[in-house]
mmCIF file of C-alpha atoms in Angstrom:
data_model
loop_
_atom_site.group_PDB
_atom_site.id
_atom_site.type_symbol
_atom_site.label_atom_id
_atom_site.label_comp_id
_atom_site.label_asym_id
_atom_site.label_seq_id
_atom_site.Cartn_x
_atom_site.Cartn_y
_atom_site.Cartn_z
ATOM 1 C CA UNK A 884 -60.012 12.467 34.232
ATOM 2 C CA UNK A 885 -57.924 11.017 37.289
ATOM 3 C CA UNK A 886 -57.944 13.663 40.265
ATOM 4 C CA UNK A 887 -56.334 12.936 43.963
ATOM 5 C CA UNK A 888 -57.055 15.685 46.612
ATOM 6 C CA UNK A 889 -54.877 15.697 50.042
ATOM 7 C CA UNK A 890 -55.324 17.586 52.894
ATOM 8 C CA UNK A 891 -53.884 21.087 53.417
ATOM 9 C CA UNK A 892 -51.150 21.608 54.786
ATOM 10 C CA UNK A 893 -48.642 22.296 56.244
ATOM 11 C CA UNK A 894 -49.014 19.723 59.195
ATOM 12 C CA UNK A 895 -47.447 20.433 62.368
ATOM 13 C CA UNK A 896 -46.650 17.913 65.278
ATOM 14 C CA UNK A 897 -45.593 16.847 68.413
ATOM 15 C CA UNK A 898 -43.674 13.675 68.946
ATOM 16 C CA UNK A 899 -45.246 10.683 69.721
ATOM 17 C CA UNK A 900 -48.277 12.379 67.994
ATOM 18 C CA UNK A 901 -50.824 10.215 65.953
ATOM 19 C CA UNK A 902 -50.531 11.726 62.247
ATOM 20 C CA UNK A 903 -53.786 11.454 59.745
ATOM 21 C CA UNK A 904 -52.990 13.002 56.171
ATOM 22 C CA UNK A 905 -56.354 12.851 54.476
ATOM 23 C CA UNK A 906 -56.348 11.692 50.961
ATOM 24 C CA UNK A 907 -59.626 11.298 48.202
ATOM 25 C CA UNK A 908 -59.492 10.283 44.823
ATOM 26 C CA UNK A 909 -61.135 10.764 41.470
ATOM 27 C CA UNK A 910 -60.846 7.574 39.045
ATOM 28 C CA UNK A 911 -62.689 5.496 36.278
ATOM 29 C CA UNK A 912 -61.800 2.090 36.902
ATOM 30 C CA UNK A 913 -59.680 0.407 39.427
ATOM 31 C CA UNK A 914 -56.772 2.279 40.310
ATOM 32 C CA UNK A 915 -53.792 1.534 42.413
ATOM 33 C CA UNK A 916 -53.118 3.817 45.490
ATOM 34 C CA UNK A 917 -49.615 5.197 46.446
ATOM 35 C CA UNK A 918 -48.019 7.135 49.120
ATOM 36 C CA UNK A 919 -44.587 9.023 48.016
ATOM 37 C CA UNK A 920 -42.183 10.686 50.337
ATOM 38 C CA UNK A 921 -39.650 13.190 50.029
ATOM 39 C CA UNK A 922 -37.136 13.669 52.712
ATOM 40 C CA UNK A 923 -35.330 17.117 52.745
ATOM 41 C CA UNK A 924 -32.711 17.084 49.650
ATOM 42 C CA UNK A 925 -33.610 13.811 48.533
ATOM 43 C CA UNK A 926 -36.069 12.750 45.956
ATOM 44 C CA UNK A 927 -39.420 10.957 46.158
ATOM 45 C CA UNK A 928 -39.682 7.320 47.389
ATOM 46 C CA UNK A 929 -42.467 5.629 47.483
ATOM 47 C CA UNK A 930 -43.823 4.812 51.052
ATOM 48 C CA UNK A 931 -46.420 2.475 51.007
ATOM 49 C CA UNK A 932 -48.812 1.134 48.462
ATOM 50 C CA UNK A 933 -52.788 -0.553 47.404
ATOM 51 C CA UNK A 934 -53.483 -2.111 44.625
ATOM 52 C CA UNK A 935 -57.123 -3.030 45.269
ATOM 53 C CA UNK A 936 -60.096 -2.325 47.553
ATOM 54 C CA UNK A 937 -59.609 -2.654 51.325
ATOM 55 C CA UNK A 938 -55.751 -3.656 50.975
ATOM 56 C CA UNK A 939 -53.883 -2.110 53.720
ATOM 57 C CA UNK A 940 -50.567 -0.760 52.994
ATOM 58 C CA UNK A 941 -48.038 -0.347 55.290
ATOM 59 C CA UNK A 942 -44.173 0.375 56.058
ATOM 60 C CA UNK A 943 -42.002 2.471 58.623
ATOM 61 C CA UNK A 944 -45.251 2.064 60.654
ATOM 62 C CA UNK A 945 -47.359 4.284 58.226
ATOM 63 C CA UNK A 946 -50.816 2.846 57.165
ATOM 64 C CA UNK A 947 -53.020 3.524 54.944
ATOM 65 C CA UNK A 948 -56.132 1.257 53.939
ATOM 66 C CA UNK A 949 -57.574 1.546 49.946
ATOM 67 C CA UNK A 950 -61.267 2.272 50.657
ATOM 68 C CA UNK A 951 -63.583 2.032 47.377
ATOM 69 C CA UNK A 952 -66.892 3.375 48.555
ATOM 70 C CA UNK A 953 -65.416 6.473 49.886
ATOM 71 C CA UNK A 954 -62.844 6.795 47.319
ATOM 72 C CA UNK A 955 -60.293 7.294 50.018
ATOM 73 C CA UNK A 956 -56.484 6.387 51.091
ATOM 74 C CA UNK A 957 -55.999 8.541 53.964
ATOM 75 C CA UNK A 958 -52.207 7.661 55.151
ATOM 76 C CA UNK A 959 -52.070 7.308 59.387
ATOM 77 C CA UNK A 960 -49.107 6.754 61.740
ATOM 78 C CA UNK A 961 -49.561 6.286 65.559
ATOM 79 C CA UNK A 962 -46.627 7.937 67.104
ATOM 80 C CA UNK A 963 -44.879 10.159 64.771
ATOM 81 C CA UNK A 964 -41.094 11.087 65.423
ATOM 82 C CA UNK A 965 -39.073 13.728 64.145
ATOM 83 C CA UNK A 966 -37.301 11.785 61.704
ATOM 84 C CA UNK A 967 -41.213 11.504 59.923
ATOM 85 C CA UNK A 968 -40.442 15.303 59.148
ATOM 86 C CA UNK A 969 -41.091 15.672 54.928
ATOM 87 C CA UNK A 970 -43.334 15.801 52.121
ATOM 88 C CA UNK A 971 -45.953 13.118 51.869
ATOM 89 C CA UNK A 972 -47.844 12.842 48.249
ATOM 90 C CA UNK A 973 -50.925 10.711 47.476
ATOM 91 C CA UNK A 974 -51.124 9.249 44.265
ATOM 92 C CA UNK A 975 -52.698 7.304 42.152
ATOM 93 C CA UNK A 976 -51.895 4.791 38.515
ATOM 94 C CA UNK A 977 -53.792 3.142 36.182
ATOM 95 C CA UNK A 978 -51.901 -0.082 36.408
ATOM 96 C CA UNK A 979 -51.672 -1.737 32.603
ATOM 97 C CA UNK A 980 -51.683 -0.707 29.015
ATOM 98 C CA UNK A 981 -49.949 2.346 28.169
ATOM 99 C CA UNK A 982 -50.399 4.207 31.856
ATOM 100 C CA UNK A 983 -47.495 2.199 32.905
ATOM 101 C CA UNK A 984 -46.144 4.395 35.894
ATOM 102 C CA UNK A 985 -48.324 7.512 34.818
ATOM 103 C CA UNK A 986 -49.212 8.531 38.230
ATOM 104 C CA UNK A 987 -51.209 11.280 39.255
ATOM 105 C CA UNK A 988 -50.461 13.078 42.400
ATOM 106 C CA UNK A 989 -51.791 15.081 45.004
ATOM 107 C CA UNK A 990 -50.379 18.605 46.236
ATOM 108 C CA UNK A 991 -48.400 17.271 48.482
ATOM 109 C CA UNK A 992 -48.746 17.757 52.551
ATOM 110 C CA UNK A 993 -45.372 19.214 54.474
ATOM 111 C CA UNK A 994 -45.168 17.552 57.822
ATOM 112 C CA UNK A 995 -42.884 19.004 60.761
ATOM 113 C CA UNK A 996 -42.417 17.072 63.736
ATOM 114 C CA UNK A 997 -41.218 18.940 66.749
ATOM 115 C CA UNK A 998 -39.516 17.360 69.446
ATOM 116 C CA UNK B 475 -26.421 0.594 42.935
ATOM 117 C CA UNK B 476 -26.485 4.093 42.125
ATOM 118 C CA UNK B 477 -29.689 6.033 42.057
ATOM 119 C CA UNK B 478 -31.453 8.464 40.103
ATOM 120 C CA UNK B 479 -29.235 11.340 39.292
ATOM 121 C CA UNK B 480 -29.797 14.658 37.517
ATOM 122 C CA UNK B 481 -28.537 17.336 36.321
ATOM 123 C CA UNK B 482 -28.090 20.552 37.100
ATOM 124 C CA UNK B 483 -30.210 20.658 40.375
ATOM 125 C CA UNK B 484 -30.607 23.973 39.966
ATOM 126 C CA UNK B 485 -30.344 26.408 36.716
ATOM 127 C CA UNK B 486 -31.748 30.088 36.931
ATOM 128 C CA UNK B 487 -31.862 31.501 33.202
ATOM 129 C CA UNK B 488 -33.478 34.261 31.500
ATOM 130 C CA UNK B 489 -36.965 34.285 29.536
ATOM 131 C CA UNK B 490 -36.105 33.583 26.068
ATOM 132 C CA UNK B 491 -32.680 31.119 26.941
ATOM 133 C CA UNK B 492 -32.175 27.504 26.476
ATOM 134 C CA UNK B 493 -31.792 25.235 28.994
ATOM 135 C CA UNK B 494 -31.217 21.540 28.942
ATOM 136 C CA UNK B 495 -31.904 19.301 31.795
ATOM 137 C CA UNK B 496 -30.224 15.904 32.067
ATOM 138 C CA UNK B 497 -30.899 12.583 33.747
ATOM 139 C CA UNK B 498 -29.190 9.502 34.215
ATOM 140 C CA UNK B 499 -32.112 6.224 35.594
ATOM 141 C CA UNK B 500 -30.927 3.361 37.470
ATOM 142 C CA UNK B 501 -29.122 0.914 35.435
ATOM 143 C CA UNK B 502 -31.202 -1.509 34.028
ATOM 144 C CA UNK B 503 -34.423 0.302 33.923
ATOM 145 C CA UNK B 504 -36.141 0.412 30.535
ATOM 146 C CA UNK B 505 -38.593 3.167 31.757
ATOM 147 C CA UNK B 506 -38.309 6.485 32.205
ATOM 148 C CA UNK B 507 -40.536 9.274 33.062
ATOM 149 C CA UNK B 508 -40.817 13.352 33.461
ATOM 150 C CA UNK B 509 -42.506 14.916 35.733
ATOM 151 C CA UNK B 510 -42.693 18.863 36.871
ATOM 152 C CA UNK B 511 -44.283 20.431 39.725
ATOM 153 C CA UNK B 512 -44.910 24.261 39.325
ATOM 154 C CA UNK B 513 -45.312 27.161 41.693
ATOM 155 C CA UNK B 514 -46.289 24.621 44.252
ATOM 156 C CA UNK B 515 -49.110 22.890 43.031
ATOM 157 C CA UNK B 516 -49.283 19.357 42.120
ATOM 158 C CA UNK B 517 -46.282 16.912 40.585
ATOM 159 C CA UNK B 518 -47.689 16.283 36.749
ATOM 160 C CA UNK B 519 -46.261 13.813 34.184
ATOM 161 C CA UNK B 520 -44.709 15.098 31.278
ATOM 162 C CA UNK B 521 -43.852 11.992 29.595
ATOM 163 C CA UNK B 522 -42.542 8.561 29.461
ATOM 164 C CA UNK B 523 -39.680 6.582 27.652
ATOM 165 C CA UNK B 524 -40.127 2.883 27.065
ATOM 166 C CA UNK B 525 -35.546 2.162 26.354
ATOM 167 C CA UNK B 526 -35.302 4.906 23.301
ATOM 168 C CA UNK B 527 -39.439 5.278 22.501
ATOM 169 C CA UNK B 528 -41.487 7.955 23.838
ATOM 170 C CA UNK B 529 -44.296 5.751 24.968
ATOM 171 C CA UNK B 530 -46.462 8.401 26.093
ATOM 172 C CA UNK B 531 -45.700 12.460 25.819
ATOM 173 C CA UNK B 532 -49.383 13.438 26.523
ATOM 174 C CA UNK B 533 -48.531 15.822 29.443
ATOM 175 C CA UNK B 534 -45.792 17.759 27.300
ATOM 176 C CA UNK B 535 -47.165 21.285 27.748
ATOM 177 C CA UNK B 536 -46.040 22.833 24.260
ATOM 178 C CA UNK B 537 -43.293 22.446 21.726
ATOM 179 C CA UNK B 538 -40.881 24.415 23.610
ATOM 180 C CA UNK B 539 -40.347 21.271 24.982
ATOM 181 C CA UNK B 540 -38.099 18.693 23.606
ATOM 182 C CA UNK B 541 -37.109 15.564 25.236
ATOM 183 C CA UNK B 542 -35.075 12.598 24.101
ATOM 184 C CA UNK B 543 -33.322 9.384 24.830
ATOM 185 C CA UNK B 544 -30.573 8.777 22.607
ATOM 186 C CA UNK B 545 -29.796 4.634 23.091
ATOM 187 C CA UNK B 546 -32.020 4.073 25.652
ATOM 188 C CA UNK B 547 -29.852 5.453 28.455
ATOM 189 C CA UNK B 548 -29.813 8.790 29.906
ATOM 190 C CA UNK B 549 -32.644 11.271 28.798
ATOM 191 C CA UNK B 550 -32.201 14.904 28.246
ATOM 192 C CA UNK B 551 -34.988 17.643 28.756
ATOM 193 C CA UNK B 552 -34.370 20.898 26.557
ATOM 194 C CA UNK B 553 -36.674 23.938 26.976
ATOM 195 C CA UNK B 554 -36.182 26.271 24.100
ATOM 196 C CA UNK B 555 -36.702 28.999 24.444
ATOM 197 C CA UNK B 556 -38.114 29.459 28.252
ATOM 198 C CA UNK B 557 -40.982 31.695 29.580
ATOM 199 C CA UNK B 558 -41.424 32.284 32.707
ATOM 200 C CA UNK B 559 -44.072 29.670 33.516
ATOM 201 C CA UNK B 560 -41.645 27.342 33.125
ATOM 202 C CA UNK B 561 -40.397 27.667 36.582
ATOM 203 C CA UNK B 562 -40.623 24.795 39.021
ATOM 204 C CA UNK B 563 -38.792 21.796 39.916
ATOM 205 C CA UNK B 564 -38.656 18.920 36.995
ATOM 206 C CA UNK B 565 -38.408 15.396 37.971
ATOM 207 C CA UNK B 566 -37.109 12.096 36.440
ATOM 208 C CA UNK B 567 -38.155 8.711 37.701
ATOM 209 C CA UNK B 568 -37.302 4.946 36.274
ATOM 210 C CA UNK B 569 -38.268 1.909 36.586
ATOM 211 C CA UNK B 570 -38.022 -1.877 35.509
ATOM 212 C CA UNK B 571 -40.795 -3.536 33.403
ATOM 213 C CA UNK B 572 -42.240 -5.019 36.226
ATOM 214 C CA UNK B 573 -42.150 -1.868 38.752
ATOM 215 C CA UNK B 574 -44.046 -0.006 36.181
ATOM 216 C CA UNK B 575 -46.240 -2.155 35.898
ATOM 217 C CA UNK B 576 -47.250 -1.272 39.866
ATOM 218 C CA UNK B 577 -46.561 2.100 39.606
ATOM 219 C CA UNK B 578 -43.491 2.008 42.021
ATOM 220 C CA UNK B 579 -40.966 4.367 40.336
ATOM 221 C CA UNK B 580 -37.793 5.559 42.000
ATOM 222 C CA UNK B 581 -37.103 9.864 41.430
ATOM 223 C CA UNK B 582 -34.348 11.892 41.085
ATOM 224 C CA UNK B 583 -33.527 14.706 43.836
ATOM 225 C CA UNK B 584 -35.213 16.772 40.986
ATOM 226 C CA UNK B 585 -33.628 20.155 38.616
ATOM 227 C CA UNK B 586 -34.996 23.416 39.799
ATOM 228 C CA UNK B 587 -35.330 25.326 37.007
ATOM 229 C CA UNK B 588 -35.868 29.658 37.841
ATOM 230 C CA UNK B 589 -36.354 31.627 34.275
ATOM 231 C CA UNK B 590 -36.406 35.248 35.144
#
């Protein structure tokens, strides 16, 4: 079945720190890649996205490139503020058929940015 | 536009009680999905509604578990009766046809549910 590992966490930063969540995945087939976010008291919202290999998505100045031959999606941010502070989850969907918006997620990764 | 809302966002109950979780998707959206993430680990999907039609229950743990969508609107989540593994923080998301079929679904803050 569909598996996505992240990083441990939690993650703790400075400001202006460069932020690397690390994020593998287990899939038949051609997947799309997400990254979700959840802000304190809010709910998820999805970040960024990939829908095939070596797209690059990006938003808020998060990256985070969909690599096939490592089976990777490993989310990066150059200078991190304290506003970045939440939960980041990779995930992944089997676009089509009846998986329509079944994703399956990672653990999750709690980042705290420090001023 | 409003989003995601549910209800309660927080319910602490004893083993054996009934609880019923509520949630009201964006206008509009045809899809909606449960999800639950337990003791920490990772969010899983319970199940989808396509309008009133379960499309896809497969991640439904047991029959404690009852969900429904009575005219395709709001979507209710009973547990009957709850066990203590049932603890964790359930999570509705919705989406339009064509946002599902990317994957991009918009969540509720979530309903902690505690059984004790």
């Amino acid at each position: 079945g569909n598996s996505v590992t992240q990083m441990e966490g939690p993650v703790t930063l400075s400001e202006e720190a460069f932020l690397t969540i690390n994020c593998t995945y287990t899939a038949t087939g051609y997947p799309s890649l997400f990254w979700y976010v959840q802000y304190p008291g809010e709910g998820l919202q999805l970040l960024l996205k990939a829908t095939k290999a070596d797209d690059k998505g990006s938003n808020k100045g998060f990256e985070a490139t969909y690599r096939k031959e490592t089976t990777s999606f490993h989310l990066e941010k150059g200078s991190v503020q304290v506003s970045d502070s939440a939960v980041y989850f990779c995930a992944l969907s089997r676009a089509g058929g009846t998986s329509y918006g079944k994703l399956t997620f990672g653990q999750g990764t709690i980042l705290t940015v420090h001023p | 536009e409003a989003g995601v809302t549910q209800f309660p966002s927080h319910s602490v109950i004893e083993k054996g009680q009934t609880v019923t979780l509520r949630c009201d998707p964006i206008s509009g959206h045809d899809n909606l999905y449960w999800y639950r993430r337990v003791m920490g680990k990772e969010i899983k999907f319970l199940l989808h509604f396509v309008k009133e039609s379960k499309q896809d229950e497969s991640g439904m743990p047991n029959n404690r578990f009852l969900a429904e969508r009575t005219g395709g609107t709001y979507s209710t989540l009973k547990v009957q009766p709850a066990e203590l593994e049932d603890s964790g923080v359930y999570f509705c998301a919705s989406s339009h046809r064509g946002g599902a079929n990317t994957g991009e679904l918009f969540f509720g803050e979530g309903s902690r549910l505690t059984v004790l």
